[in-house]
Coordinates of C-alpha atoms in Angstrom, one line a residue:
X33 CA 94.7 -160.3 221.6
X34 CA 91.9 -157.5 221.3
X35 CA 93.9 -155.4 219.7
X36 CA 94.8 -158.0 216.8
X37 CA 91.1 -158.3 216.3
X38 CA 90.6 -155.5 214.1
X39 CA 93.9 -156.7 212.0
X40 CA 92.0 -159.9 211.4
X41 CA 88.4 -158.9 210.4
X42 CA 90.3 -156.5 208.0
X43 CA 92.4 -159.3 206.6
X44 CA 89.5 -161.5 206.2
X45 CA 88.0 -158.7 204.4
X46 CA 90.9 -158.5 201.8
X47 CA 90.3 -161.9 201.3
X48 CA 87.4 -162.3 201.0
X49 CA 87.4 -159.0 198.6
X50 CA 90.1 -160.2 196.3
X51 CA 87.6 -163.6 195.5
X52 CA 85.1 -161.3 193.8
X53 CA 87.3 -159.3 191.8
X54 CA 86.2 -161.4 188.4
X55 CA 82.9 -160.0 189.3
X56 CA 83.5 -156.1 189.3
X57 CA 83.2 -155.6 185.6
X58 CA 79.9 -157.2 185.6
X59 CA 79.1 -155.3 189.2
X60 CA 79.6 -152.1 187.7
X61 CA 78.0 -151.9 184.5
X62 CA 75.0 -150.1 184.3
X63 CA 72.5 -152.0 182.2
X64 CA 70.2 -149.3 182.1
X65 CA 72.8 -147.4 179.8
X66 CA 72.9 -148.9 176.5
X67 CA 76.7 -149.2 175.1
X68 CA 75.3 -149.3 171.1
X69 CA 72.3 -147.7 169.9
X70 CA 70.1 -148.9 166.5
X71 CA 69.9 -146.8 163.4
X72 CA 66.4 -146.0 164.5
X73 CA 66.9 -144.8 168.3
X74 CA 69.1 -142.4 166.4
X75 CA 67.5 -141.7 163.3
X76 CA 64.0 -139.8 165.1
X77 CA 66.1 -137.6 167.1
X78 CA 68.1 -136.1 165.1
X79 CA 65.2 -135.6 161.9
X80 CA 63.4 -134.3 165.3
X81 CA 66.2 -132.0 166.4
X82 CA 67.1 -130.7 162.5
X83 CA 63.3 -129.8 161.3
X84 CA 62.8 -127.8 164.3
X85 CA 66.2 -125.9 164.0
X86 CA 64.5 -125.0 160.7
X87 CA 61.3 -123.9 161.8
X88 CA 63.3 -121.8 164.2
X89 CA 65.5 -120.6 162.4
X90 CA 62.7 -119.1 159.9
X91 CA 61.6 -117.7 163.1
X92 CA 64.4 -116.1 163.9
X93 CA 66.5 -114.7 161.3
X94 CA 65.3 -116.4 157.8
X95 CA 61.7 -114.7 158.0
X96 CA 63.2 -111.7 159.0
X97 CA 65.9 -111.2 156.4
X98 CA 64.0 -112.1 153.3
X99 CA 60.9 -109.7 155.0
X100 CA 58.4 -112.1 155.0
X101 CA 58.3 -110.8 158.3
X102 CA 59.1 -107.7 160.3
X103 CA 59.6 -106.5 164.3
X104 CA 58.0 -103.8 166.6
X105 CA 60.4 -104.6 169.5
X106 CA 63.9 -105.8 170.1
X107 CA 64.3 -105.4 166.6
X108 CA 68.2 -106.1 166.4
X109 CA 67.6 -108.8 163.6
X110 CA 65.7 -106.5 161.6
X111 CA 68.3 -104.2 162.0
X112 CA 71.0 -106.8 160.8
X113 CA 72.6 -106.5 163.8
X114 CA 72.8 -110.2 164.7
X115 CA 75.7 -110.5 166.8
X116 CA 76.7 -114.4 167.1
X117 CA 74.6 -116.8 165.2
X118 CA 75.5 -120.2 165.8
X119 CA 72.6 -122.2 166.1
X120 CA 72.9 -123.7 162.2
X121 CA 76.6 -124.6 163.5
X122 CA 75.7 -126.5 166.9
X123 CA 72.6 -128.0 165.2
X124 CA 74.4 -129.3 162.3
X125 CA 77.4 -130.4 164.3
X126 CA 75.5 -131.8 167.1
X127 CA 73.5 -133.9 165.3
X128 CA 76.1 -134.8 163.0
X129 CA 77.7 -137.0 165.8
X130 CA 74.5 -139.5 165.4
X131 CA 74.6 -139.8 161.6
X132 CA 77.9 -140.5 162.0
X133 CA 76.6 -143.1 164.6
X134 CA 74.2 -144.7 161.9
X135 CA 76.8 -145.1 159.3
X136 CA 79.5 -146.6 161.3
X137 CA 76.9 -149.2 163.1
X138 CA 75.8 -149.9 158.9
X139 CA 79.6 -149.7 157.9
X140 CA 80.0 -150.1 154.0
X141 CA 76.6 -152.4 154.0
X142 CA 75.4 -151.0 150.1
X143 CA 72.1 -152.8 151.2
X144 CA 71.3 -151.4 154.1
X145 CA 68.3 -148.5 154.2
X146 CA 69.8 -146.9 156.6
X147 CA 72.8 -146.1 155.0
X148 CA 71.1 -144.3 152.1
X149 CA 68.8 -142.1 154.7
X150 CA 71.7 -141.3 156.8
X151 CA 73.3 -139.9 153.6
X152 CA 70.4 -137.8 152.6
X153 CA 70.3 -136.5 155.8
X154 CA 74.0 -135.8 156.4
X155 CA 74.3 -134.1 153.0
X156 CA 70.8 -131.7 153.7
X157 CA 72.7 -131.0 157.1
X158 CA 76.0 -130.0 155.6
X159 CA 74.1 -127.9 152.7
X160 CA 72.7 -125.8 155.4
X161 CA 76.1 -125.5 157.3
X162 CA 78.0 -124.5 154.2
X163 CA 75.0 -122.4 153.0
X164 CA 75.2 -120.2 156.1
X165 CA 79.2 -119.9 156.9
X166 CA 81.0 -121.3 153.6
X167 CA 84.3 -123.2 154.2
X168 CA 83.6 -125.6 156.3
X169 CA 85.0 -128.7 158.1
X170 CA 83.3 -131.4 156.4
X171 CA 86.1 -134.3 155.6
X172 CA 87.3 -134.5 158.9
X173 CA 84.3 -133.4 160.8
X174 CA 83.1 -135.4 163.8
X175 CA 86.0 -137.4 163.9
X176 CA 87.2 -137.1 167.3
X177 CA 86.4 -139.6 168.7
X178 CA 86.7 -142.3 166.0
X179 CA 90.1 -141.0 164.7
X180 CA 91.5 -138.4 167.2
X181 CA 90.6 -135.3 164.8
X182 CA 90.0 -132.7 167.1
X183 CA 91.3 -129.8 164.9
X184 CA 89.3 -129.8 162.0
X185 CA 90.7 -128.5 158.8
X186 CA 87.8 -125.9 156.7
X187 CA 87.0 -127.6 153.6
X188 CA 86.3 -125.1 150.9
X189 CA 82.4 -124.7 150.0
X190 CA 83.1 -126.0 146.1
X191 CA 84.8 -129.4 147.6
X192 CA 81.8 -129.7 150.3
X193 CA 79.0 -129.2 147.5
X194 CA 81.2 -131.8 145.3
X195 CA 81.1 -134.2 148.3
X196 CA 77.0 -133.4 149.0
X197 CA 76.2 -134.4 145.4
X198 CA 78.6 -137.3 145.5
X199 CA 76.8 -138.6 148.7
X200 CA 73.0 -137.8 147.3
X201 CA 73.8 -139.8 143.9
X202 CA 75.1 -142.7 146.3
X203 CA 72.1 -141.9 148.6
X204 CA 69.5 -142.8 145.6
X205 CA 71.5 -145.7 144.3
X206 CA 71.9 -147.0 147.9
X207 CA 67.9 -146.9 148.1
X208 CA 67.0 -148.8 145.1
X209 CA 68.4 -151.7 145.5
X210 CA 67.6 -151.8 149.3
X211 CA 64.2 -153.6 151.0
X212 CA 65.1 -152.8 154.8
X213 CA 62.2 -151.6 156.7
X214 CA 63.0 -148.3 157.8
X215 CA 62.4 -147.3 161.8
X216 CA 62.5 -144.3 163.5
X217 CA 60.9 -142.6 160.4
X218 CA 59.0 -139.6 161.9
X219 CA 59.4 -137.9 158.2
X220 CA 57.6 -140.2 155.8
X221 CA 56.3 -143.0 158.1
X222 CA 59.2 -145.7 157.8
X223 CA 58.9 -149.6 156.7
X224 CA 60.5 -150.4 152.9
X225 CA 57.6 -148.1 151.6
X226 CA 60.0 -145.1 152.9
X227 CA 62.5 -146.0 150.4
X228 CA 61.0 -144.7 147.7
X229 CA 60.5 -141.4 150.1
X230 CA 63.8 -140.7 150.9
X231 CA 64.8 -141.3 146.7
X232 CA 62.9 -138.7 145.8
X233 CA 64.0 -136.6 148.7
X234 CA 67.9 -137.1 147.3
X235 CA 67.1 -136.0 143.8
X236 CA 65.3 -133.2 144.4
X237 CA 67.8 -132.1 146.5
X238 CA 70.6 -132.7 144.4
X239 CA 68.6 -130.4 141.7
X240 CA 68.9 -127.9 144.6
X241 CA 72.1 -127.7 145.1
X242 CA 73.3 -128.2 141.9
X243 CA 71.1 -124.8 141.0
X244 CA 73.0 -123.2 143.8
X245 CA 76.2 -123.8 142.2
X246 CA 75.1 -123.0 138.7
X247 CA 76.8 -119.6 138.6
X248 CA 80.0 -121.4 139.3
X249 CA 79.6 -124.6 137.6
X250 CA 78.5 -126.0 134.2
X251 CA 75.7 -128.5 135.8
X252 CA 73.7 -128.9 132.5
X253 CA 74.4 -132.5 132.0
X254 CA 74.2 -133.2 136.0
X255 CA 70.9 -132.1 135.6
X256 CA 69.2 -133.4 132.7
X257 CA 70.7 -136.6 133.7
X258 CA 68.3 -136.4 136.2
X259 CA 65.2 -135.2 134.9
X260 CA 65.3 -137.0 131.5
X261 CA 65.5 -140.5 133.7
X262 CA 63.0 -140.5 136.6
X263 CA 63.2 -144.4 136.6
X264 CA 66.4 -144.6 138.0
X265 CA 66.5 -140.9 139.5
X266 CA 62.7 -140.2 140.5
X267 CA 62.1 -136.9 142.2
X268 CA 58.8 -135.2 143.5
X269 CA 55.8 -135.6 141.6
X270 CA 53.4 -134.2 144.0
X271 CA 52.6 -132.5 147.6
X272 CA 51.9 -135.9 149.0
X273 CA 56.1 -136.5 148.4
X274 CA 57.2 -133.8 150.4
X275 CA 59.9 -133.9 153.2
X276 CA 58.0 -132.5 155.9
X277 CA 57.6 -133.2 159.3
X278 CA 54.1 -133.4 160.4
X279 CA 53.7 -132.1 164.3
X280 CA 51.3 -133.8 166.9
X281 CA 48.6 -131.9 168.6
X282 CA 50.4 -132.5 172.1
X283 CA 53.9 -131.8 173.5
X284 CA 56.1 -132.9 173.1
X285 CA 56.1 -133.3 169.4
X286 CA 54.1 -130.1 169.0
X287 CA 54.8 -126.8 166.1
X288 CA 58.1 -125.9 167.3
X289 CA 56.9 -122.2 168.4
X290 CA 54.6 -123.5 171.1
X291 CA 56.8 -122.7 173.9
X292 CA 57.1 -119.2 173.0
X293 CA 55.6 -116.7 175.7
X294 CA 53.0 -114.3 173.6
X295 CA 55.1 -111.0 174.2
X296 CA 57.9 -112.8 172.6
X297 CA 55.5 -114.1 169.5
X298 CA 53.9 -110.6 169.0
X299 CA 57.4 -108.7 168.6
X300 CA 57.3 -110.4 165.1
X301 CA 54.8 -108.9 162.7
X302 CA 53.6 -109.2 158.5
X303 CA 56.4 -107.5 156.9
X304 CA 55.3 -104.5 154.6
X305 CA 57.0 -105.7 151.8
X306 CA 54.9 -109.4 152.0
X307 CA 51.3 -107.3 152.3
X308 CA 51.9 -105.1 149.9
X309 CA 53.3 -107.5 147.3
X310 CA 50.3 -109.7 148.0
X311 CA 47.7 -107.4 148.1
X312 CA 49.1 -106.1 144.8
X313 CA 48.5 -109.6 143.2
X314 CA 44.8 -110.2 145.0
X315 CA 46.6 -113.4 146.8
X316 CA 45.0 -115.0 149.0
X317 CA 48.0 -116.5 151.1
X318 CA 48.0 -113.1 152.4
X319 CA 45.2 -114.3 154.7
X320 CA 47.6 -117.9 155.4
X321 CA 50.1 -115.5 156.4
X322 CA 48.7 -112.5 158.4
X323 CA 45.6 -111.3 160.8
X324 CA 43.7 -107.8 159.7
X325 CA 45.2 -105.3 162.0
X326 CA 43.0 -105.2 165.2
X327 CA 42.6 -101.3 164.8
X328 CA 41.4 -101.9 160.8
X329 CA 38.9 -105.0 162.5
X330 CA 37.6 -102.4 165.1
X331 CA 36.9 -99.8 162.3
X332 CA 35.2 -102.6 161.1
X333 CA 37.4 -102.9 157.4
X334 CA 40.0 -105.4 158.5
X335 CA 42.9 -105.6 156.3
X336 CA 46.1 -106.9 156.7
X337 CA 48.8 -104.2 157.2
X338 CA 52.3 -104.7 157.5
X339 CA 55.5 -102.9 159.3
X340 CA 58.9 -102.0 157.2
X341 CA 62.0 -104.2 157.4
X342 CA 64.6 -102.3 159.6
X343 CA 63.0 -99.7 161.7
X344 CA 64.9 -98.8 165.4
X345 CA 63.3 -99.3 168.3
X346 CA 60.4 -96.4 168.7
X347 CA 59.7 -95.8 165.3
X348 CA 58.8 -99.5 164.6
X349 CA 56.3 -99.3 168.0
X350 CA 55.1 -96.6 166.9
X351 CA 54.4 -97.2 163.2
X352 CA 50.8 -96.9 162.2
X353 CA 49.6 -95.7 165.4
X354 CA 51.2 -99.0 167.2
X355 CA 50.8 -102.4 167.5
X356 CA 47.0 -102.1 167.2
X357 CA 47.6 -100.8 163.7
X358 CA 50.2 -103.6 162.6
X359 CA 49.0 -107.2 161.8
X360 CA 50.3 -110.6 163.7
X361 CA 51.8 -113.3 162.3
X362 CA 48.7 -115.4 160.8
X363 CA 46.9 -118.4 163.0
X364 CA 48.5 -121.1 161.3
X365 CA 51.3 -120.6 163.4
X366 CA 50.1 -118.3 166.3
X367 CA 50.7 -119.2 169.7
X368 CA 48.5 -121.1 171.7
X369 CA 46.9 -118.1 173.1
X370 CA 47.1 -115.8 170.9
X371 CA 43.7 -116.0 169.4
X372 CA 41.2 -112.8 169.0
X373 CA 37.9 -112.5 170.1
X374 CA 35.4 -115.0 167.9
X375 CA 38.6 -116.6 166.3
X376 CA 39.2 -120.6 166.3
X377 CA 41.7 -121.4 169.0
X378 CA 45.2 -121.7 167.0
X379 CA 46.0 -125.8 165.7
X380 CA 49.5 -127.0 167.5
X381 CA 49.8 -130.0 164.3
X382 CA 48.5 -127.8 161.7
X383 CA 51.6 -126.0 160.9
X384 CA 54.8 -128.2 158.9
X385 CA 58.4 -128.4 160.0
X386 CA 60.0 -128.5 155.8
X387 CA 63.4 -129.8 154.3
X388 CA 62.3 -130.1 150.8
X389 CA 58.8 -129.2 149.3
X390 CA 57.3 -129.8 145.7
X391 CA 56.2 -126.2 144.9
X392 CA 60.1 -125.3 145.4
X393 CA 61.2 -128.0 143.1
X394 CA 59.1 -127.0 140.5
X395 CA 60.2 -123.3 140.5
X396 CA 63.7 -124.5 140.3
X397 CA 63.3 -126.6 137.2
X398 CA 61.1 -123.5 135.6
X399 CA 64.4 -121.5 136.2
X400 CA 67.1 -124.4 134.6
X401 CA 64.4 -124.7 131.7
X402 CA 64.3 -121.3 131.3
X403 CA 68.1 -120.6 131.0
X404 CA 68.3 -123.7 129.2
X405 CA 69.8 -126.1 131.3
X406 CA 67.6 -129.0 131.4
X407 CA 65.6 -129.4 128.1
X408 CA 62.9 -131.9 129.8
X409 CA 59.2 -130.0 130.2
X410 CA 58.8 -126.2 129.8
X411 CA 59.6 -123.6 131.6
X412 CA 56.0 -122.0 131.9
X413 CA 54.5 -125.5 132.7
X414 CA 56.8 -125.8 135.9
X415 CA 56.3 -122.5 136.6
X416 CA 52.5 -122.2 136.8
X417 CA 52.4 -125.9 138.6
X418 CA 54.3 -124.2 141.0
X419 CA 52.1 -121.7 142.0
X420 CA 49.3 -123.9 141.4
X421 CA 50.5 -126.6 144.2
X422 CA 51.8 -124.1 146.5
X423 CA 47.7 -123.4 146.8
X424 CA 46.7 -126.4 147.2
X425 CA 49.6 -126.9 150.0
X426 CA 48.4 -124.1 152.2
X427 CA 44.5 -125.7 151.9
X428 CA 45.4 -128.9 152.7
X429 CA 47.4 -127.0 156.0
X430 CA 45.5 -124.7 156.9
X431 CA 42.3 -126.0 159.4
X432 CA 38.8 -125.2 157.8
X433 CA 37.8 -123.3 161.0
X434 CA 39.9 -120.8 160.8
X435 CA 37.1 -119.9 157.4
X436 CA 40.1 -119.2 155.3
X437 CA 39.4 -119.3 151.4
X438 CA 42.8 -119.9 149.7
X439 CA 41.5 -120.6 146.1
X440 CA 43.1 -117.2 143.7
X441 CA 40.4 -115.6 141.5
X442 CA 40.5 -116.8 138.2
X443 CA 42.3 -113.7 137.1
X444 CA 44.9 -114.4 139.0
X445 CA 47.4 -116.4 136.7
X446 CA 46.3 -113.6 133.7
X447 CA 47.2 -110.7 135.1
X448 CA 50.5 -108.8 134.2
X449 CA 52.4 -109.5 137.3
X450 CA 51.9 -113.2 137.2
X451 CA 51.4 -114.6 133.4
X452 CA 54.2 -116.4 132.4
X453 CA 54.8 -113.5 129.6
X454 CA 57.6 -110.8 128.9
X455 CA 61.8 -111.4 128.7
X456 CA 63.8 -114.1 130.5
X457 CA 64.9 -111.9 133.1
X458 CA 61.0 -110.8 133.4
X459 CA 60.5 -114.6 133.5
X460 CA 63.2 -115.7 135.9
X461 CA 61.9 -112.2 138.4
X462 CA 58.9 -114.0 138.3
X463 CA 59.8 -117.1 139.3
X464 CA 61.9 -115.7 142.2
X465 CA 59.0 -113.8 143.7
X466 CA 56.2 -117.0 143.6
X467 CA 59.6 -119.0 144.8
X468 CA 59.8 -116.5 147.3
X469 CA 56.0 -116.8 148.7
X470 CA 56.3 -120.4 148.6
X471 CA 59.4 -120.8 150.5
X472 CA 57.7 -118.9 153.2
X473 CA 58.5 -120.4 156.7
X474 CA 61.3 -123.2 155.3
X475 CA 64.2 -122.2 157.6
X476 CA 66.9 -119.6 155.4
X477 CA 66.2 -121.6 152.5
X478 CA 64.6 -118.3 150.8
X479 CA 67.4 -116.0 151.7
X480 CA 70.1 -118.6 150.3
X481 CA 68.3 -118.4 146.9
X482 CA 67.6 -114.3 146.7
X483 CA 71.3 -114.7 148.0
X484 CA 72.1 -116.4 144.4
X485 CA 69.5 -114.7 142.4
X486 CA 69.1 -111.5 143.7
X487 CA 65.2 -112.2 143.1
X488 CA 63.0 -110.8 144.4
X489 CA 64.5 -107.4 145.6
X490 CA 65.3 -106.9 149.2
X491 CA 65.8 -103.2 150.5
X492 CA 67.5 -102.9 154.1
X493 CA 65.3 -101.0 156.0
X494 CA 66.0 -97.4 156.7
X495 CA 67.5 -98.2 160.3
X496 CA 69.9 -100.8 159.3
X497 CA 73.2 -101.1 160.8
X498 CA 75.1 -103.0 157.9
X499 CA 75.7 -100.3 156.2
X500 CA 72.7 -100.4 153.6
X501 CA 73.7 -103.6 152.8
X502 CA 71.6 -106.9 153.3
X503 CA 73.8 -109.6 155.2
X504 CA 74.7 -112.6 152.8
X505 CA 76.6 -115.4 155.7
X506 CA 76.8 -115.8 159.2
X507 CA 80.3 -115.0 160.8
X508 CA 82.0 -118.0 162.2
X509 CA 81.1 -119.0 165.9
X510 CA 83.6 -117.0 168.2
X511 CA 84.7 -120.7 169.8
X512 CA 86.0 -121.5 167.0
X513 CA 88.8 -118.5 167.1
X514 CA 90.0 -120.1 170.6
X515 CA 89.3 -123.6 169.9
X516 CA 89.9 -124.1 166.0
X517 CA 92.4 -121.0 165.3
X518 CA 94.4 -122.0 163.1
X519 CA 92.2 -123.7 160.8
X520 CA 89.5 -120.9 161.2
X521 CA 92.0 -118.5 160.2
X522 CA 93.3 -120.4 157.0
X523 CA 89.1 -120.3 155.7
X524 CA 89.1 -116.6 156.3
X525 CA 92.1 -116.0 154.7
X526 CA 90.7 -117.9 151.6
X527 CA 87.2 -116.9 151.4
X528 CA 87.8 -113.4 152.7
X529 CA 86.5 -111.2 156.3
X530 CA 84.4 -113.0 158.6
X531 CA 81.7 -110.6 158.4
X532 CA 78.3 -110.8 157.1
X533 CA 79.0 -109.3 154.2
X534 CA 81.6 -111.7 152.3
X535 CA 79.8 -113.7 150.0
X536 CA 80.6 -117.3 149.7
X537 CA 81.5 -119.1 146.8
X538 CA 78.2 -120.0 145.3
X539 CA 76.7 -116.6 145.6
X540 CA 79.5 -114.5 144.1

């Protein structure tokens, strides 16, 4: 009988086991883990994760290539030797996964905020993917695990710009009719006043991108359509519209550089080609931009003095007697200990994470009014309000005790270089080098123009490893050869080698 015993308690067990089976569902769910999220749990992170991609990204490589700035060591980038540059990619596509998320929880609802925002958003996100690579998925992307689309076909870049315009005209329409009170809003502070926000925000960009695609595309009536109706297509009319993110003074939700370690800050300098070009027009953004050389402040006439694009290794240490004679980046968006002697300690919310900007938008519509695409405003008006905001941007940025005067002399919109005066392509060079200073820290949003333009001129350094040749697209990510071969293969075929040299559609 002892040894039954065990055969009965175990019985007993079973039996007792199989009465609660009803009850493991309920048992095993976790109800700490959510199984839906709302449009604006999702909405923060990914404006969050996107703006400081940007800011990074100008770090990186966008500062670099369009030499706003320059390196004295590990100067690979400078060199154009940029081996794999995926971070646009895995940002984009990351990210994409949660506007996906907002639109399917919204589904085809027309009145529904979100649904407009997530549009914007998506379209912005798949600008800068197809900016940087060309073809790519964009139909079928992040459809996996919805509809079992794991290898994604390359969309070519004219059919993705055709479906980002699409979706930024839907976007605005979307928006005004709409009253939901937008959460999660960390770019223009959310509720139903947002709405108007994130209007503006689509039109604008849609005269972005239908710029980019002018060279390929008649977009005259595109464009007028929306500047000769601002009631029903409203776009930017000031600095206080811009699609910035604002940082806090504490982490986490600080300038996006914070967490750099100061020897990896001070390898970036003030390009040569920004200080001279400013110090040639007496602008004072030079000072916004760049610290007077600590040799030129111990001599005791501080100036701000820049390094060449594309020097190797010594020769860029060693330029100008070293890094004593080479100025840093400017205190706006220094490091947090990176401050000299006597200097207010650097501001982690002064500096701005940017989509989208007002001084941008109005050098884009001086360019379509001066080639006569849009016949709303002039051209030299645009132009000069431009230059004029861009000022007042960096004042309204930049802390007062840093004692930085940002105000141009009043012979600064006169003189040769800058007056609105001379032929179109005079005209339209000048445009591209004031849109040039003002895109200054917005992601690769300055080399994708100079990319179309070819304003203002960019010389490879003498050390350059692309054959004197400045990059124009980012090879594909090498995962996608093993993972996404086929399709991969059938873009390159198309658009042509996967080097950094091909240029995509828009730019050709």
């Amino acid at each position: 009988m002892k040894k039954l015993l065990p055969i009965y308690i175990l019985l007993l067990v079973i039996i007792s086991g199989g009465g609660c089976t009803n009850d493991f569902e309920e048992i095993n769910t976790n109800r700490n883990v959510p199984n839906g999220v709302t449009p604006d749990l999702l909405l923060a992170g990914v404006i969050r994760n996107m703006v400081n991609s940007q800011v990074n990204m100008a770090w990186g490589i966008g500062n670099i290539v369009v030499q706003h700035h320059a390196k004295i060591q590990f100067v690979n980038e400078d060199r154009y030797l940029w081996g794999q540059q995926n971070s646009v990619w895995d940002n984009v596509y990351g990210n994409m996964r949660n506007i996906k998320n907002i639109l399917d929880y919204v589904g085809e609802d027309n009145a529904n905020g979100y649904r407009g925002v997530a549009l914007v958003m998506k379209s912005w996100m798949f600008g800068l993917a197809t900016d940087s690579y060309g073809d790519i998925p964009y139909t079928d992307a992040i459809k996996g695990k919805t509809d079992g689309v794991y290898l994604t076909k390359y969309d070519t870049q004219e059919s993705v710009y055709a479906g980002i315009l699409a979706d930024l005209k839907t976007a605005n329409e979307i928006l005004a009719g709409s009253s939901t009170a937008i959460g999660g809003d960390i770019l223009f502070g959310g509720g139903a006043g947002s709405l108007i926000k994130w209007r503006k925000l689509a039109n604008s960009l849609r005269i972005r991108y239908l710029m980019r695609i002018s060279k390929q595309k008649d977009v005259k009536a595109d464009l007028q359509a929306i500047v000769g109706d601002p009631a029903n297509n409203p776009i930017f009319e000031g600095l206080a519209d811009n699609a910035e993110l604002k940082y806090l003074a504490s982490a986490p939700n600080q300038w996006a550089l914070y967490g750099n370690r100061v020897g990896s800050f001070d390898e970036f300098r003030v390009s040569k080609t920004l200080s001279d070009r400013l110090t040639a027009l007496g602008d004072p953004r030079l000072n916004v931009f760049g610290r007077a050389s600590q040799s030129s402040v111990t001599a005791g006439k501080p100036v701000i003095e820049g390094i060449p694009n594309g020097l190797g290794d010594v020769p860029a240490l060693n330029y100008n007697g070293g890094p004593q004679g080479v100025s840093r980046v400017g205190y706006t968006f220094a490091c947090l200990v990176c401050n000299d002697p006597g200097q207010s300690p650097p501001d982690p919310a002064a500096p701005r994470g940017i989509i989208m900007n007002y001084p941008e938008l109005q050098f884009t519509l001086a360019e379509a009014r001066e080639k006569g695409l849009i016949s709303t405003g002039t051209a030299e008006e645009y132009y000069l309000n431009g230059i004029k905001t861009n000022f007042d941007y960096w004042k309204s940025v930049v802390p007062a005790s840093y004692g930085i005067n940002v105000t141009p002399a009043a012979t600064y919109y006169t003189q040769a270089a800058v007056a609105y005066t001379g032929t179109t392509q005079e005209k339209l060079a000048k445009i591209g080098l004031q849109k040039w200073i003002a895109y200054y820290f917005n992601g690769t949003e300055a080399w994708f123009d100079w990319r179309r333009t070819g304003f203002p001129e960019i010389t490879p350094g003498p050390d350059n490893l692309n054959g004197n040749k400045v990059p124009v697209r980012f090879p594909y990510p090498l995962s996608e050869q093993s993972l996404n071969t086929a399709s991969r293969q059938e873009a390159v075929t198309r658009q042509g080698a996967d080097d950094l040299n091909t240029r995509t559609w828009v730019a050709k």
